[in-house]
Structures are given as structure tokens and as C-alpha cells.
Amino acid sequence: PTLPFQEPTQSFWTYPPSSIATYTSQDSLPTHADIVVIGSGISSASFARTLLEVDQERDDASRPLHVVMLEAQETCSGATGRNGGHINPPLYHDYEDLKQSIGTRAAQQIMRFRLAHLEVLAKVADAEADSADCREVQAVDVFFDGVVFAEAKRKLSVYKADLPQEAKAYEVWEGANAQKTFNLSPLAVGCITTRAGAVHPYRFVTSILSRLLADYPKHFHLYTRTPCTSITGPSTTTPFYTLNTPRGQLSASHVVHLTNAYVGGLIPRLANAIYRVRETMSTQRPGRGLHFQGTSNVKGDGRRSYVFFDSPQRKGFDYLTQLPNGERELMFGGGLEGTAQDSGAAEGCSPGKARGMYDVHSAAHVSGALPIYFGATNWGAEGVSVEGEGADDDERDPWAAGRVKALWSGVLSVSVDELPWVGRVPPRIAGRMSPPNTNSSPRMARPGEWVAAGYSGEGMVHAWLCSRAVALMVLGLE
């Protein structure tokens, strides 16, 4: 499909909605912009923030660039607003394979690039998104299979040998010591820990976009519920791209595709390089006996994040972090055994299932796995809504009163080589010619289409800096 459809499940992150959830800068669409950005998630927030601020600081900024952002539905309603909020870069897991396939230097660059997101996102959140609860956490990789754990330790040793500075925070925990320290089931065979991050992704993005709209009211415009339905290249009647929307047509010298899993809709030749997978997320109240800090009166402060690995036959994993306040809910997702990459199942369109709904097996797994991972003794009695402590009221929130407060799904992208596609889109791939170079501002690169997509489920440690790089490319900078 060219366009994302309206998701039938509500993400916990998006309630209450942001003040810019359905924002429209003006009643009518402008007829022309220097740059049109398609999408309004974390990639788009990073791109717009970088481009507008760098352009403003340039000595030759005689005429600020005009940027229009088009969103098919509500602001940050796609994968960013439906993910797990983890800033947990896959490092030792991928390093050896990358080293063998693309070389030591490039593999190490990728590791450092992913790691850089921990500091970058924290710095941005501290300055512009206090409500996003961006924080450092202890990342705990939990293993339930001895073969998988042994292989993980071997991969970690390779990573440590080549990147000792980056690997300083890693520790290995064995058997009973791991179970006791991290309140795990007796089924757990060991853990590997390091530092990572967590954030409220919806508040992070909407806070940044709100600030940009306030700071650049004449030069940055956002139009929600305004899908780009098609793009045509320059013609004898116009030397620009023409973007078609239900609000009318808009011309531009540059088009930036930041729709991630849906990028193949407007660039069909990328559809076989970046495919869609639907994944399930949940918000759950912790069991009454679960005390992450090892004390009798603390249910956790949101400073720990878990990834659970299963058998050698299962490539996927489940992930968990905890909110630092309120009911200190557990944000738990995964259940990849219930998804597939064919067009029907990936979109949640298998026969007999509502379009966009989570797979029933994936939902059942996510809803039931946590007491198994932590063990019945550690988990204790089920958590339920308590009056005065996040109590459920139809007038206040839409969440269920039992352990599973919310259950939803969303579509993420997977790149065929599991690495993002970033930069200028060649006209032969876009399927249309670029505008002539005479149309572009001297402060910009030659006209064209641009992309940052294919994060393979790791958008929080790829999207921000990938999109920042694209913004600098559009500006003609290094």
C-alpha cells in the first residue's frame, strides 16, 4: 500500500494526545516549498530540527528555507509512537557478523554510531523534552538457553577484544547469581548487562515538533491528515516535483521520504529492499511481588531494561522497560513468532483478522510471558488498577483494569541487509527525473529525493543521526 492505514489499536504512548496531534499550520496547503518532508516520527523531527537550525545559523541565510511536513494521519502516529521506547543499541550481537561482511573499520563505525544515540538523545531531551522521561538504564540481556548464552559470551569476547573502550560497561552474570540479582525465573541460565537508555518516544517527538512550529512559524509548516498520494517529476509545465494530496498539489525542489516501513509506497523500487513486519506491544502492571531493586518496598524506578532471548531456533526476542513514575508500568513487546514478512501477515491482513490487528498468537505470548520470565515467586499476585493510583475510569483513560492495561501493534521496517538506507535516492530508483539544478537555492544541494529508512526494528539507535545526516546532505554540507 502507498499509504499507512488507520491503526485499530491505540498505543499507550499516545494518550493523552499531544496538542499538535491533529495540527494544521494553515487552512490551505501552500503551492510551493523548498523541501517537503513526508512523515512526522523521530526521523522527521531530527531532520527538521537539524535543517532549520543549521540553516538559521549560516552566514548566508538571507532567505530562510521553507519546509512543509506532510503526515498521513496524526502526528507521530506511526512506528515511533507505537514502539517500546528503548534506546538499546545492538552491539556485540552484530559486531562479528558485520566485521566479516563489511570489514573491521566499517563495523566499528557502526557500533560507535549506534552508541552515540545514548548521549545525543539524552542531550536533546534534556533541552527540549523534559516530559519524555529520557534516562539512562541498565540493560539486561537474559538467556534461557545454554547454547544461546554461550554464543553470546563468545561474541562479547570478540567485541571486547576489538573495542575495549566501548565494551567497558559490560558484565556477565551466571546462573543463580543472575537469577537473584535481576529477580529472574530459575529457568534463566545467565545475563549480560551494560548501559542503555529509555524514553517516552511520543512525547519526545511531539515536544520537539511543537518547539519548531513555535520558533519557525513562517518557515516550518505541519499538515496532519494530509497524505502524499503520489509524486511526479518535472515536466514542461513545472520544473519541480509535484506532490498530490487530498488538500491539493504542492511543488518542491526536494522531497524527503521519512516514512520508514512505508517508503516503498512512493518509491516502489525500494519495496523489495525494505519490507514491513507487524509487531505487538503492551503496557502491563508489574506483579505485586516484583521488586526490581531487591528491596521489599520498591517496584522499580524505570532504571532497568530487559531483552529476553529464547532458543537457538528463534531469531527474535522480547524486550521490556519500566516507566519511572505513576503505576511504574512495564512496557513489554515482541512476540515475533506470530509475525511474517509476506504482504498479508506483515500488514496484519490474514484471513479472518481485522486489518492492522495484532496476531492472536503474538498477543497471547506478550500477554502471558512476563510471569514466566521472572518466575511465579518473584512475580507474586497480579497487579490490578488501584483507586487513586492510576485507577481506570472511562472518563479518564481507556485502559483495562487488570495486569495488561493496553495491547497494540505497529508496523516496523526490515532492511534486506539489516542496515538503513540513507541519502539521495537515484532517479532510476525513484522512477522519476530530478528537477534541474537551476531550481535550487545556492545554500542547498542539487534538487532530488532523499531517504532514511530500513531501521530493522532499531529505529531509536539509528533514526536520529541518520536523519540528521540527510538534513546536512540536503544543505550541501558534510
Short mmCIF file of C-alpha atoms in Angstrom, two decimals:
data_model
loop_
_atom_site.label_atom_id
_atom_site.label_comp_id
_atom_site.label_asym_id
_atom_site.label_seq_id
_atom_site.Cartn_x
_atom_site.Cartn_y
_atom_site.Cartn_z
CA PRO A 1 0.00 0.00 0.00
CA THR A 2 1.11 3.55 -0.74
CA LEU A 3 -0.36 4.88 2.50
CA PRO A 4 -0.42 3.61 6.09
CA PHE A 5 -3.91 2.75 7.25
CA GLN A 6 -5.59 3.88 10.43
CA GLU A 7 -4.43 1.51 13.17
CA PRO A 8 -7.36 -0.10 15.03
CA THR A 9 -5.41 -0.44 18.29
CA GLN A 10 -4.41 2.50 20.49
CA SER A 11 -0.84 2.90 21.66
CA PHE A 12 -0.42 3.64 25.38
CA TRP A 13 2.17 6.30 24.49
CA THR A 14 -0.30 8.42 22.53
CA TYR A 15 -2.74 9.03 25.39
CA PRO A 16 -3.40 11.75 26.21
CA PRO A 17 -2.83 13.10 22.69
CA SER A 18 -0.39 15.91 22.09
CA SER A 19 -1.69 19.41 21.40
CA ILE A 20 -0.29 19.03 17.86
CA ALA A 21 -1.76 15.56 17.25
CA THR A 22 -4.08 16.92 14.54
CA TYR A 23 -2.20 20.14 13.84
CA THR A 24 -2.63 22.03 10.59
CA SER A 25 -0.46 25.11 10.03
CA GLN A 26 -2.91 26.83 7.67
CA ASP A 27 -6.33 26.16 6.21
CA SER A 28 -4.88 25.68 2.75
CA LEU A 29 -1.73 23.96 1.57
CA PRO A 30 0.99 26.26 0.17
CA THR A 31 1.62 25.87 -3.53
CA HIS A 32 5.41 25.56 -3.19
CA ALA A 33 8.10 24.70 -0.62
CA ASP A 34 11.84 24.33 -0.81
CA ILE A 35 11.62 20.98 0.96
CA VAL A 36 8.71 18.62 1.63
CA VAL A 37 9.17 16.05 4.41
CA ILE A 38 6.85 13.05 4.35
CA GLY A 39 6.24 11.58 7.81
CA SER A 40 6.22 13.00 11.36
CA GLY A 41 8.07 10.48 13.53
CA ILE A 42 11.52 10.60 15.10
CA SER A 43 13.27 10.73 11.69
CA SER A 44 11.24 13.75 10.64
CA ALA A 45 11.76 15.53 13.96
CA SER A 46 15.52 15.07 13.68
CA PHE A 47 15.60 16.16 10.03
CA ALA A 48 13.50 19.29 10.55
CA ARG A 49 15.34 20.30 13.72
CA THR A 50 18.76 19.95 12.09
CA LEU A 51 17.85 21.63 8.82
CA LEU A 52 16.03 24.62 10.30
CA GLU A 53 18.63 25.33 12.98
CA VAL A 54 21.70 24.85 10.78
CA ASP A 55 20.12 26.97 8.04
CA GLN A 56 19.36 29.74 10.54
CA GLU A 57 22.96 29.80 11.78
CA ARG A 58 24.55 30.09 8.33
CA ASP A 59 26.07 33.45 7.39
CA ASP A 60 24.31 33.50 4.03
CA ALA A 61 20.84 32.76 5.37
CA SER A 62 19.25 35.74 3.63
CA ARG A 63 16.02 33.82 2.97
CA PRO A 64 15.17 31.03 5.40
CA LEU A 65 14.21 27.79 3.74
CA HIS A 66 10.52 26.88 3.60
CA VAL A 67 9.86 23.36 4.92
CA VAL A 68 6.49 21.57 4.76
CA MET A 69 5.88 18.33 6.66
CA LEU A 70 3.06 16.06 5.48
CA GLU A 71 1.59 13.41 7.80
CA ALA A 72 -0.99 10.93 6.51
CA GLN A 73 -2.65 10.56 9.92
CA GLU A 74 -1.88 12.15 13.30
CA THR A 75 1.48 13.50 14.42
CA CYS A 76 3.85 10.70 15.46
CA SER A 77 1.16 8.07 14.88
CA GLY A 78 3.42 5.55 13.13
CA ALA A 79 6.19 3.28 14.41
CA THR A 80 7.77 5.91 16.70
CA GLY A 81 4.54 6.35 18.63
CA ARG A 82 3.94 2.61 18.82
CA ASN A 83 7.38 1.20 19.75
CA GLY A 84 8.94 0.16 23.07
CA GLY A 85 10.82 3.36 23.89
CA HIS A 86 14.14 1.52 24.10
CA ILE A 87 17.44 3.23 23.31
CA ASN A 88 19.32 -0.05 23.45
CA PRO A 89 21.88 -0.38 20.64
CA PRO A 90 22.65 -3.92 19.41
CA LEU A 91 26.44 -4.04 19.66
CA TYR A 92 28.21 -7.31 20.46
CA HIS A 93 25.24 -9.17 18.97
CA ASP A 94 26.03 -7.81 15.48
CA TYR A 95 29.70 -6.86 15.58
CA GLU A 96 31.35 -10.09 14.47
CA ASP A 97 28.97 -10.61 11.53
CA LEU A 98 29.44 -7.01 10.38
CA LYS A 99 33.19 -7.31 10.74
CA GLN A 100 33.18 -10.34 8.46
CA SER A 101 30.83 -8.86 5.88
CA ILE A 102 31.95 -5.22 5.60
CA GLY A 103 35.32 -5.09 7.35
CA THR A 104 36.63 -4.12 10.78
CA ARG A 105 36.73 -0.35 10.27
CA ALA A 106 33.15 -0.06 8.96
CA ALA A 107 31.81 -2.43 11.63
CA GLN A 108 33.41 -0.34 14.36
CA GLN A 109 32.00 2.86 12.84
CA ILE A 110 28.52 1.34 13.01
CA MET A 111 28.98 0.32 16.65
CA ARG A 112 30.06 3.85 17.60
CA PHE A 113 27.25 5.36 15.54
CA ARG A 114 24.65 3.31 17.41
CA LEU A 115 26.22 4.07 20.78
CA ALA A 116 26.25 7.80 20.03
CA HIS A 117 22.44 7.85 20.25
CA LEU A 118 22.59 7.32 24.02
CA GLU A 119 24.23 10.71 24.58
CA VAL A 120 22.60 12.56 21.68
CA LEU A 121 19.00 11.70 22.55
CA ALA A 122 19.56 12.38 26.26
CA LYS A 123 21.02 15.81 25.46
CA VAL A 124 18.14 16.74 23.15
CA ALA A 125 15.53 15.51 25.62
CA ASP A 126 17.13 17.42 28.48
CA ALA A 127 16.93 20.64 26.46
CA GLU A 128 13.59 20.24 24.71
CA ALA A 129 11.54 17.30 26.02
CA ASP A 130 11.57 17.10 29.81
CA SER A 131 8.25 15.27 29.81
CA ALA A 132 9.74 12.43 27.75
CA ASP A 133 11.49 10.88 30.80
CA CYS A 134 14.67 10.18 28.81
CA ARG A 135 17.01 8.34 31.17
CA GLU A 136 19.96 6.01 31.34
CA VAL A 137 19.11 2.42 32.27
CA GLN A 138 20.93 -0.79 33.00
CA ALA A 139 20.36 -3.08 30.02
CA VAL A 140 19.97 -6.75 30.93
CA ASP A 141 20.17 -9.41 28.21
CA VAL A 142 18.55 -12.53 29.69
CA PHE A 143 19.20 -16.02 28.31
CA PHE A 144 17.13 -19.14 28.85
CA ASP A 145 19.16 -21.49 26.66
CA GLY A 146 22.73 -22.54 27.45
CA VAL A 147 23.78 -22.72 23.80
CA VAL A 148 22.49 -19.23 23.07
CA PHE A 149 24.15 -17.86 26.23
CA ALA A 150 27.50 -19.46 25.37
CA GLU A 151 27.40 -17.99 21.87
CA ALA A 152 26.53 -14.57 23.26
CA LYS A 153 29.51 -14.67 25.62
CA ARG A 154 31.77 -15.67 22.72
CA LYS A 155 30.51 -12.76 20.61
CA LEU A 156 31.01 -10.42 23.55
CA SER A 157 34.64 -11.53 23.85
CA VAL A 158 35.22 -10.64 20.18
CA TYR A 159 33.62 -7.24 20.71
CA LYS A 160 35.66 -6.58 23.85
CA ALA A 161 38.91 -7.51 22.13
CA ASP A 162 38.36 -5.05 19.27
CA LEU A 163 36.53 -2.25 21.08
CA PRO A 164 37.73 -2.33 24.70
CA GLN A 165 36.74 1.26 25.48
CA GLU A 166 33.20 0.83 24.14
CA ALA A 167 32.84 -2.51 25.96
CA LYS A 168 33.89 -1.30 29.42
CA ALA A 169 30.35 -1.31 30.83
CA TYR A 170 29.65 -4.98 30.04
CA GLU A 171 29.35 -7.62 32.76
CA VAL A 172 28.46 -11.32 32.59
CA TRP A 173 26.25 -12.89 35.25
CA GLU A 174 25.92 -16.64 35.61
CA GLY A 175 23.11 -18.91 36.84
CA ALA A 176 21.84 -18.38 40.37
CA ASN A 177 23.69 -15.07 40.71
CA ALA A 178 21.86 -13.69 37.66
CA GLN A 179 18.52 -15.01 38.90
CA LYS A 180 18.89 -13.44 42.32
CA THR A 181 20.32 -10.10 41.18
CA PHE A 182 17.74 -9.49 38.48
CA ASN A 183 14.70 -11.23 40.02
CA LEU A 184 14.52 -13.82 37.26
CA SER A 185 12.93 -17.22 36.90
CA PRO A 186 15.02 -20.30 37.82
CA LEU A 187 14.82 -21.06 34.08
CA ALA A 188 17.28 -18.23 33.31
CA VAL A 189 20.82 -19.50 32.70
CA GLY A 190 22.58 -16.13 32.74
CA CYS A 191 22.67 -12.45 31.82
CA ILE A 192 24.87 -9.90 30.11
CA THR A 193 24.49 -6.30 31.29
CA THR A 194 25.59 -2.88 30.05
CA ARG A 195 24.29 0.69 29.85
CA ALA A 196 21.42 1.79 27.60
CA GLY A 197 18.57 4.28 27.60
CA ALA A 198 14.79 4.59 27.58
CA VAL A 199 12.39 7.37 26.60
CA HIS A 200 8.72 8.19 26.09
CA PRO A 201 9.02 8.32 22.28
CA TYR A 202 5.73 10.11 21.55
CA ARG A 203 6.37 12.95 23.99
CA PHE A 204 9.95 13.22 22.77
CA VAL A 205 8.93 13.77 19.14
CA THR A 206 5.85 15.91 19.74
CA SER A 207 7.78 18.18 22.13
CA ILE A 208 10.45 18.82 19.50
CA LEU A 209 7.96 19.42 16.69
CA SER A 210 5.91 21.76 18.91
CA ARG A 211 9.00 23.82 19.63
CA LEU A 212 9.94 24.01 15.93
CA LEU A 213 6.43 25.15 15.00
CA ALA A 214 6.65 27.89 17.63
CA ASP A 215 10.17 29.00 16.68
CA TYR A 216 9.73 28.93 12.89
CA PRO A 217 6.06 29.82 12.27
CA LYS A 218 6.70 31.34 8.85
CA HIS A 219 9.11 28.71 7.54
CA PHE A 220 8.04 25.36 9.02
CA HIS A 221 4.54 24.06 8.40
CA LEU A 222 2.97 20.77 9.52
CA TYR A 223 -0.14 19.27 7.93
CA THR A 224 -1.62 16.21 9.61
CA ARG A 225 -4.23 14.02 7.91
CA THR A 226 -2.64 15.09 4.64
CA PRO A 227 -1.23 12.02 2.89
CA CYS A 228 1.01 12.37 -0.13
CA THR A 229 -0.75 10.10 -2.58
CA SER A 230 1.67 10.40 -5.50
CA ILE A 231 4.69 12.30 -6.80
CA THR A 232 5.51 13.32 -10.35
CA GLY A 233 8.79 14.63 -11.66
CA PRO A 234 9.40 17.90 -13.52
CA SER A 235 7.50 18.46 -16.77
CA THR A 236 7.12 21.03 -19.50
CA THR A 237 4.71 22.95 -17.26
CA THR A 238 6.66 22.85 -13.98
CA PRO A 239 10.38 22.44 -13.25
CA PHE A 240 9.73 20.95 -9.77
CA TYR A 241 8.41 17.80 -8.16
CA THR A 242 4.63 17.86 -7.83
CA LEU A 243 3.17 16.17 -4.75
CA ASN A 244 -0.51 15.28 -4.81
CA THR A 245 -2.57 15.32 -1.60
CA PRO A 246 -6.28 15.48 -0.72
CA ARG A 247 -5.68 19.15 0.16
CA GLY A 248 -4.28 19.93 -3.28
CA GLN A 249 -0.96 19.96 -5.08
CA LEU A 250 2.36 21.17 -3.75
CA SER A 251 5.61 21.66 -5.67
CA ALA A 252 9.11 21.35 -4.25
CA SER A 253 12.77 21.08 -5.20
CA HIS A 254 13.49 18.43 -2.57
CA VAL A 255 11.34 15.56 -1.26
CA VAL A 256 12.48 13.73 1.87
CA HIS A 257 10.95 10.29 2.48
CA LEU A 258 10.88 9.55 6.21
CA THR A 259 8.06 7.01 6.30
CA ASN A 260 10.33 4.04 7.11
CA ALA A 261 8.26 0.87 6.59
CA TYR A 262 6.02 2.58 4.03
CA VAL A 263 8.77 4.11 1.92
CA GLY A 264 8.08 1.61 -0.88
CA GLY A 265 4.68 3.15 -1.42
CA LEU A 266 6.07 6.29 -3.06
CA ILE A 267 9.36 4.70 -4.16
CA PRO A 268 8.20 1.30 -5.47
CA ARG A 269 11.71 0.12 -6.32
CA LEU A 270 12.62 0.24 -2.62
CA ALA A 271 9.72 -2.05 -1.72
CA ASN A 272 11.85 -5.17 -2.18
CA ALA A 273 14.72 -3.69 -0.16
CA ILE A 274 12.65 -2.55 2.82
CA TYR A 275 9.73 -4.71 3.86
CA ARG A 276 7.14 -4.45 6.63
CA VAL A 277 6.68 -6.54 9.76
CA ARG A 278 3.92 -6.07 12.33
CA GLU A 279 4.94 -6.40 15.96
CA THR A 280 2.99 -6.40 19.22
CA MET A 281 3.48 -4.09 22.22
CA SER A 282 1.83 -3.91 25.63
CA THR A 283 1.63 -1.93 28.85
CA GLN A 284 1.38 -4.14 31.95
CA ARG A 285 1.16 -3.57 35.67
CA PRO A 286 4.05 -5.31 37.47
CA GLY A 287 3.28 -8.28 39.69
CA ARG A 288 2.87 -7.31 43.33
CA GLY A 289 5.91 -9.32 44.33
CA LEU A 290 8.23 -7.94 41.64
CA HIS A 291 10.85 -5.70 43.20
CA PHE A 292 13.49 -4.81 40.65
CA GLN A 293 15.76 -3.12 43.16
CA GLY A 294 15.92 -6.09 45.51
CA THR A 295 14.07 -4.40 48.35
CA SER A 296 10.69 -5.15 49.85
CA ASN A 297 9.13 -1.76 49.11
CA VAL A 298 10.39 -0.66 45.69
CA LYS A 299 8.83 -1.92 42.49
CA GLY A 300 11.49 -0.30 40.33
CA ASP A 301 12.28 3.24 39.23
CA GLY A 302 12.46 2.75 35.48
CA ARG A 303 16.25 2.34 35.52
CA ARG A 304 16.41 -1.19 34.19
CA SER A 305 15.69 -2.57 30.72
CA TYR A 306 15.48 -6.24 29.71
CA VAL A 307 15.85 -8.22 26.50
CA PHE A 308 14.81 -11.88 26.68
CA PHE A 309 16.42 -14.42 24.34
CA ASP A 310 14.94 -17.84 23.79
CA SER A 311 16.08 -20.89 21.82
CA PRO A 312 18.67 -21.14 19.01
CA GLN A 313 15.83 -21.71 16.52
CA ARG A 314 14.16 -18.39 17.33
CA LYS A 315 15.87 -15.33 15.87
CA GLY A 316 13.59 -12.81 17.57
CA PHE A 317 13.49 -11.61 21.14
CA ASP A 318 11.22 -9.85 23.61
CA TYR A 319 12.03 -6.53 25.25
CA LEU A 320 10.95 -4.78 28.43
CA THR A 321 11.44 -1.46 30.14
CA GLN A 322 9.63 0.21 33.03
CA LEU A 323 8.10 3.65 33.37
CA PRO A 324 9.70 5.67 36.19
CA ASN A 325 6.50 7.04 37.72
CA GLY A 326 2.75 6.50 38.10
CA GLU A 327 1.96 2.80 38.34
CA ARG A 328 5.50 2.09 37.09
CA GLU A 329 4.09 0.10 34.24
CA LEU A 330 6.10 -2.42 32.28
CA MET A 331 6.38 -1.68 28.55
CA PHE A 332 6.74 -5.13 27.03
CA GLY A 333 6.84 -6.14 23.38
CA GLY A 334 7.99 -8.70 20.86
CA GLY A 335 6.23 -11.92 20.12
CA LEU A 336 7.90 -12.22 16.74
CA GLU A 337 6.87 -15.84 16.37
CA GLY A 338 3.45 -14.53 15.42
CA THR A 339 4.59 -12.36 12.50
CA ALA A 340 5.72 -12.93 8.95
CA GLN A 341 7.10 -10.89 6.10
CA ASP A 342 4.59 -11.78 3.41
CA SER A 343 2.35 -8.87 2.45
CA GLY A 344 -0.73 -10.27 4.18
CA ALA A 345 0.64 -11.25 7.57
CA ALA A 346 3.11 -8.38 7.71
CA GLU A 347 0.24 -5.94 7.41
CA GLY A 348 -1.95 -7.87 9.80
CA CYS A 349 -4.34 -8.75 6.98
CA SER A 350 -4.51 -12.51 7.21
CA PRO A 351 -7.92 -14.06 6.50
CA GLY A 352 -10.47 -13.59 9.26
CA LYS A 353 -8.49 -10.86 11.04
CA ALA A 354 -9.25 -7.15 11.17
CA ARG A 355 -6.79 -5.10 9.17
CA GLY A 356 -3.94 -3.93 11.35
CA MET A 357 -4.78 -6.04 14.39
CA TYR A 358 -2.02 -7.87 16.19
CA ASP A 359 -1.61 -11.57 15.50
CA VAL A 360 -3.51 -13.58 18.12
CA HIS A 361 -0.53 -15.83 18.91
CA SER A 362 1.82 -12.88 19.25
CA ALA A 363 -0.68 -11.09 21.50
CA ALA A 364 -1.14 -14.17 23.67
CA HIS A 365 2.63 -14.54 24.03
CA VAL A 366 3.15 -10.91 25.01
CA SER A 367 0.23 -11.01 27.44
CA GLY A 368 1.45 -14.13 29.23
CA ALA A 369 5.25 -14.20 29.10
CA LEU A 370 6.30 -11.92 31.95
CA PRO A 371 5.34 -14.14 34.91
CA ILE A 372 7.30 -16.92 33.19
CA TYR A 373 10.39 -14.79 32.60
CA PHE A 374 10.50 -13.54 36.19
CA GLY A 375 9.10 -16.68 37.82
CA ALA A 376 5.90 -17.11 39.81
CA THR A 377 7.58 -16.47 43.18
CA ASN A 378 9.19 -13.22 42.08
CA TRP A 379 6.10 -12.06 40.21
CA GLY A 380 3.60 -12.68 43.00
CA ALA A 381 -0.07 -11.74 42.76
CA GLU A 382 -1.25 -9.96 39.64
CA GLY A 383 -1.19 -6.20 39.57
CA VAL A 384 -4.55 -4.51 39.10
CA SER A 385 -5.83 -0.97 38.99
CA VAL A 386 -5.99 0.65 42.42
CA GLU A 387 -8.27 3.59 43.13
CA GLY A 388 -6.14 6.69 43.49
CA GLU A 389 -3.15 5.04 41.80
CA GLY A 390 -3.86 5.19 38.10
CA ALA A 391 -7.40 3.87 38.59
CA ASP A 392 -9.29 3.19 35.40
CA ASP A 393 -12.20 5.46 34.71
CA ASP A 394 -13.92 5.67 31.35
CA GLU A 395 -13.80 9.46 31.61
CA ARG A 396 -10.08 9.48 32.36
CA ASP A 397 -8.43 6.83 30.26
CA PRO A 398 -9.26 3.87 28.01
CA TRP A 399 -7.13 1.23 29.72
CA ALA A 400 -8.10 -2.14 31.15
CA ALA A 401 -8.14 -2.70 34.91
CA GLY A 402 -6.15 -5.95 35.00
CA ARG A 403 -2.48 -6.67 34.53
CA VAL A 404 -2.46 -5.92 30.79
CA LYS A 405 -3.53 -2.27 30.64
CA ALA A 406 -3.03 -1.86 26.88
CA LEU A 407 -2.23 -4.07 23.92
CA TRP A 408 -1.45 -2.72 20.47
CA SER A 409 0.63 -3.36 17.39
CA GLY A 410 2.50 -1.39 14.76
CA VAL A 411 4.44 -1.82 11.55
CA LEU A 412 8.22 -1.65 11.57
CA SER A 413 10.64 -1.89 8.69
CA VAL A 414 13.25 -4.53 7.97
CA SER A 415 16.05 -3.83 5.51
CA VAL A 416 17.21 -6.79 3.42
CA ASP A 417 20.77 -6.41 4.76
CA GLU A 418 19.55 -5.17 8.18
CA LEU A 419 21.28 -1.81 7.63
CA PRO A 420 19.47 1.50 6.97
CA TRP A 421 19.20 3.14 3.55
CA VAL A 422 20.31 6.76 3.94
CA GLY A 423 20.91 9.57 1.47
CA ARG A 424 19.97 10.67 -2.04
CA VAL A 425 17.61 8.39 -3.99
CA PRO A 426 18.88 7.92 -7.56
CA PRO A 427 16.26 8.91 -10.19
CA ARG A 428 16.32 5.38 -11.63
CA ILE A 429 15.26 4.06 -8.22
CA ALA A 430 12.75 6.85 -7.58
CA GLY A 431 11.23 6.23 -11.01
CA ARG A 432 11.18 9.93 -11.93
CA MET A 433 13.66 12.58 -13.01
CA SER A 434 15.05 15.18 -10.63
CA PRO A 435 14.36 18.90 -11.13
CA PRO A 436 17.09 20.88 -12.88
CA ASN A 437 19.84 22.27 -10.67
CA THR A 438 18.83 25.83 -11.55
CA ASN A 439 15.82 25.45 -9.23
CA SER A 440 17.80 25.00 -6.06
CA SER A 441 18.90 27.61 -3.56
CA PRO A 442 22.68 28.18 -3.58
CA ARG A 443 22.64 27.09 0.07
CA MET A 444 21.37 23.63 -0.82
CA ALA A 445 22.43 20.51 -2.68
CA ARG A 446 21.08 19.98 -6.19
CA PRO A 447 17.38 19.05 -6.18
CA GLY A 448 16.35 15.48 -5.56
CA GLU A 449 14.67 12.89 -3.39
CA TRP A 450 16.16 11.71 -0.12
CA VAL A 451 15.54 8.86 2.28
CA ALA A 452 16.34 7.49 5.73
CA ALA A 453 14.57 4.17 6.27
CA GLY A 454 15.00 0.47 6.91
CA TYR A 455 15.95 0.58 10.59
CA SER A 456 15.14 -3.11 11.06
CA GLY A 457 13.36 -2.64 14.39
CA GLU A 458 16.17 -0.49 15.85
CA GLY A 459 14.92 2.98 14.96
CA MET A 460 15.79 4.54 18.32
CA VAL A 461 19.51 3.89 17.73
CA HIS A 462 19.55 4.71 14.01
CA ALA A 463 16.86 7.22 13.07
CA TRP A 464 18.04 10.40 14.80
CA LEU A 465 21.57 10.54 13.42
CA CYS A 466 20.65 9.01 10.05
CA SER A 467 18.12 11.79 9.54
CA ARG A 468 20.49 14.44 10.82
CA ALA A 469 22.94 13.26 8.17
CA VAL A 470 20.27 13.58 5.46
CA ALA A 471 19.49 17.16 6.59
CA LEU A 472 23.14 18.09 6.25
CA MET A 473 23.28 16.44 2.82
CA VAL A 474 20.25 18.46 1.65
CA LEU A 475 22.01 21.61 2.85
CA GLY A 476 25.06 20.63 0.81
CA LEU A 477 27.23 20.15 3.91
CA GLU A 478 29.44 17.32 5.14
#
